[in-house]
Amino acid sequence: QVQLVESGGGLVQAGGSLRLSCAGSGRAFSRYAMGWFRQAPGKERELLSAISSNGGNTHYADSVKGRFAISRDNAKNTVYLQMSSLKSEDTAVYYCAADPYFSRATTGSFDYWGQGTQVSVSS
C-alpha cells in the first residue's frame, strides 16, 4: 500500500510556473507508476501525465503536452509535476496517484490516491 501527500499548490498569475510534489510512503514507492490528475469545479477528473516506475517512460495529455513535465526521484519517494505557461483554465485541484502498472496508469486507472492540492491561476 502507498500513501500519497501532495504539496506545492497555490495561487499564480497566468503565464507563471509552479512545481507540485507528491511524497509517497513505503519502500515500495519505486515499484509504482505514478500519475497526476486534476479536477476543476463542475468538470470530470482529467489525467494529465503518468510516469513509469523507473522514470523511463512518460505519458501526457494533449492539453498539457509541452507545458507540463513529470519526473520522479525514487530515492526521495517523490514525484513532481513542473507546470509552466499556466492558464486560467489550469485552475483545479491536482491529485497524484499510484498504480503497479504503467500501461494501466496511462488509461487513468490507479489504485492509490492523494488528497489533492489546489492550484489557482489568475488572469
Short mmCIF file of C-alpha atoms in Angstrom, two decimals:
data_model
loop_
_atom_site.label_atom_id
_atom_site.label_comp_id
_atom_site.label_asym_id
_atom_site.label_seq_id
_atom_site.Cartn_x
_atom_site.Cartn_y
_atom_site.Cartn_z
CA GLN A 1 0.00 0.00 0.00
CA VAL A 2 1.16 3.54 -0.76
CA GLN A 3 0.11 6.74 0.96
CA LEU A 4 0.47 9.93 -1.05
CA VAL A 5 0.63 13.57 0.02
CA GLU A 6 0.65 16.41 -2.49
CA SER A 7 2.16 19.83 -1.91
CA GLY A 8 3.18 22.91 -3.84
CA GLY A 9 -0.20 24.22 -4.90
CA GLY A 10 -1.14 27.86 -4.61
CA LEU A 11 -2.08 31.00 -6.46
CA VAL A 12 -0.06 32.00 -9.51
CA GLN A 13 -0.54 34.53 -12.29
CA ALA A 14 -1.26 33.42 -15.84
CA GLY A 15 1.96 32.69 -17.67
CA GLY A 16 3.70 31.71 -14.48
CA SER A 17 5.10 28.42 -13.27
CA LEU A 18 4.54 26.10 -10.34
CA ARG A 19 6.01 22.79 -9.27
CA LEU A 20 3.86 20.23 -7.48
CA SER A 21 5.33 17.48 -5.36
CA CYS A 22 3.85 14.21 -4.23
CA ALA A 23 5.56 12.33 -1.43
CA GLY A 24 4.89 8.64 -1.11
CA SER A 25 5.29 6.44 1.91
CA GLY A 26 6.76 2.98 2.00
CA ARG A 27 9.71 1.20 0.44
CA ALA A 28 7.57 0.04 -2.47
CA PHE A 29 7.21 3.53 -3.92
CA SER A 30 9.81 2.82 -6.61
CA ARG A 31 7.74 -0.10 -7.88
CA TYR A 32 4.75 2.05 -8.76
CA ALA A 33 3.88 4.02 -11.83
CA MET A 34 2.76 7.49 -10.81
CA GLY A 35 0.36 9.96 -12.29
CA TRP A 36 -1.09 13.43 -11.94
CA PHE A 37 -4.75 14.30 -12.36
CA ARG A 38 -6.79 17.43 -11.93
CA GLN A 39 -10.43 18.20 -11.39
CA ALA A 40 -11.98 21.59 -11.87
CA PRO A 41 -15.39 22.50 -10.42
CA GLY A 42 -18.16 21.01 -12.48
CA LYS A 43 -15.75 19.05 -14.66
CA GLU A 44 -14.63 15.46 -14.80
CA ARG A 45 -11.31 14.33 -13.45
CA GLU A 46 -8.60 14.56 -16.10
CA LEU A 47 -5.42 12.50 -16.37
CA LEU A 48 -2.56 14.90 -17.08
CA SER A 49 0.53 12.77 -17.02
CA ALA A 50 1.97 9.43 -15.94
CA ILE A 51 5.48 8.10 -15.40
CA SER A 52 6.73 4.55 -15.16
CA SER A 53 8.29 3.14 -12.02
CA ASN A 54 11.88 3.79 -13.14
CA GLY A 55 11.05 7.07 -14.88
CA GLY A 56 11.95 5.74 -18.29
CA ASN A 57 8.52 6.20 -19.82
CA THR A 58 6.14 9.13 -19.63
CA HIS A 59 2.69 9.95 -20.91
CA TYR A 60 0.98 13.34 -21.32
CA ALA A 61 -2.47 14.53 -22.14
CA ASP A 62 -2.63 16.76 -25.20
CA SER A 63 -3.94 19.61 -23.05
CA VAL A 64 -0.63 19.88 -21.15
CA LYS A 65 1.92 18.48 -23.59
CA GLY A 66 4.81 20.91 -23.92
CA ARG A 67 3.79 22.90 -20.82
CA PHE A 68 3.90 20.32 -18.03
CA ALA A 69 6.69 17.87 -17.19
CA ILE A 70 6.52 14.88 -14.88
CA SER A 71 9.56 13.48 -13.11
CA ARG A 72 10.35 11.36 -10.09
CA ASP A 73 13.11 10.83 -7.54
CA ASN A 74 12.76 7.33 -6.14
CA ALA A 75 15.48 7.99 -3.58
CA LYS A 76 13.18 10.65 -2.10
CA ASN A 77 9.93 8.75 -2.75
CA THR A 78 8.68 11.80 -4.61
CA VAL A 79 7.09 12.55 -7.96
CA TYR A 80 6.93 16.06 -9.39
CA LEU A 81 4.82 17.97 -11.86
CA GLN A 82 6.52 21.05 -13.26
CA MET A 83 3.89 23.34 -14.72
CA SER A 84 4.72 26.32 -16.90
CA SER A 85 2.85 28.81 -19.08
CA LEU A 86 -0.10 28.40 -16.77
CA LYS A 87 -3.53 29.48 -17.93
CA SER A 88 -6.69 30.30 -16.05
CA GLU A 89 -8.18 27.04 -17.29
CA ASP A 90 -5.48 25.15 -15.38
CA THR A 91 -7.24 26.14 -12.16
CA ALA A 92 -8.23 22.91 -10.41
CA VAL A 93 -7.47 20.55 -7.58
CA TYR A 94 -4.46 18.47 -8.55
CA TYR A 95 -4.06 14.90 -7.38
CA CYS A 96 -1.27 12.39 -7.59
CA ALA A 97 -1.91 8.68 -7.85
CA ALA A 98 -0.02 5.39 -7.89
CA ASP A 99 -0.54 2.10 -9.68
CA PRO A 100 1.60 -1.00 -10.09
CA TYR A 101 1.26 -0.94 -13.89
CA PHE A 102 2.28 1.90 -16.21
CA SER A 103 0.14 0.51 -19.02
CA ARG A 104 -2.90 0.74 -16.84
CA ALA A 105 -1.85 4.11 -15.47
CA THR A 106 -1.90 5.65 -18.96
CA THR A 107 -5.59 4.80 -19.18
CA GLY A 108 -6.28 6.69 -15.96
CA SER A 109 -6.71 3.68 -13.71
CA PHE A 110 -4.86 3.97 -10.39
CA ASP A 111 -5.08 2.07 -7.13
CA TYR A 112 -3.95 4.79 -4.71
CA TRP A 113 -4.73 8.49 -4.50
CA GLY A 114 -3.60 11.55 -2.62
CA GLN A 115 -5.88 14.17 -1.09
CA GLY A 116 -5.12 16.84 -3.64
CA THR A 117 -3.68 20.34 -3.71
CA GLN A 118 -5.40 23.44 -5.06
CA VAL A 119 -3.88 25.34 -7.96
CA SER A 120 -5.42 28.67 -8.87
CA VAL A 121 -4.29 30.69 -11.87
CA SER A 122 -5.32 34.31 -12.03
CA SER A 123 -5.72 36.02 -15.38
#
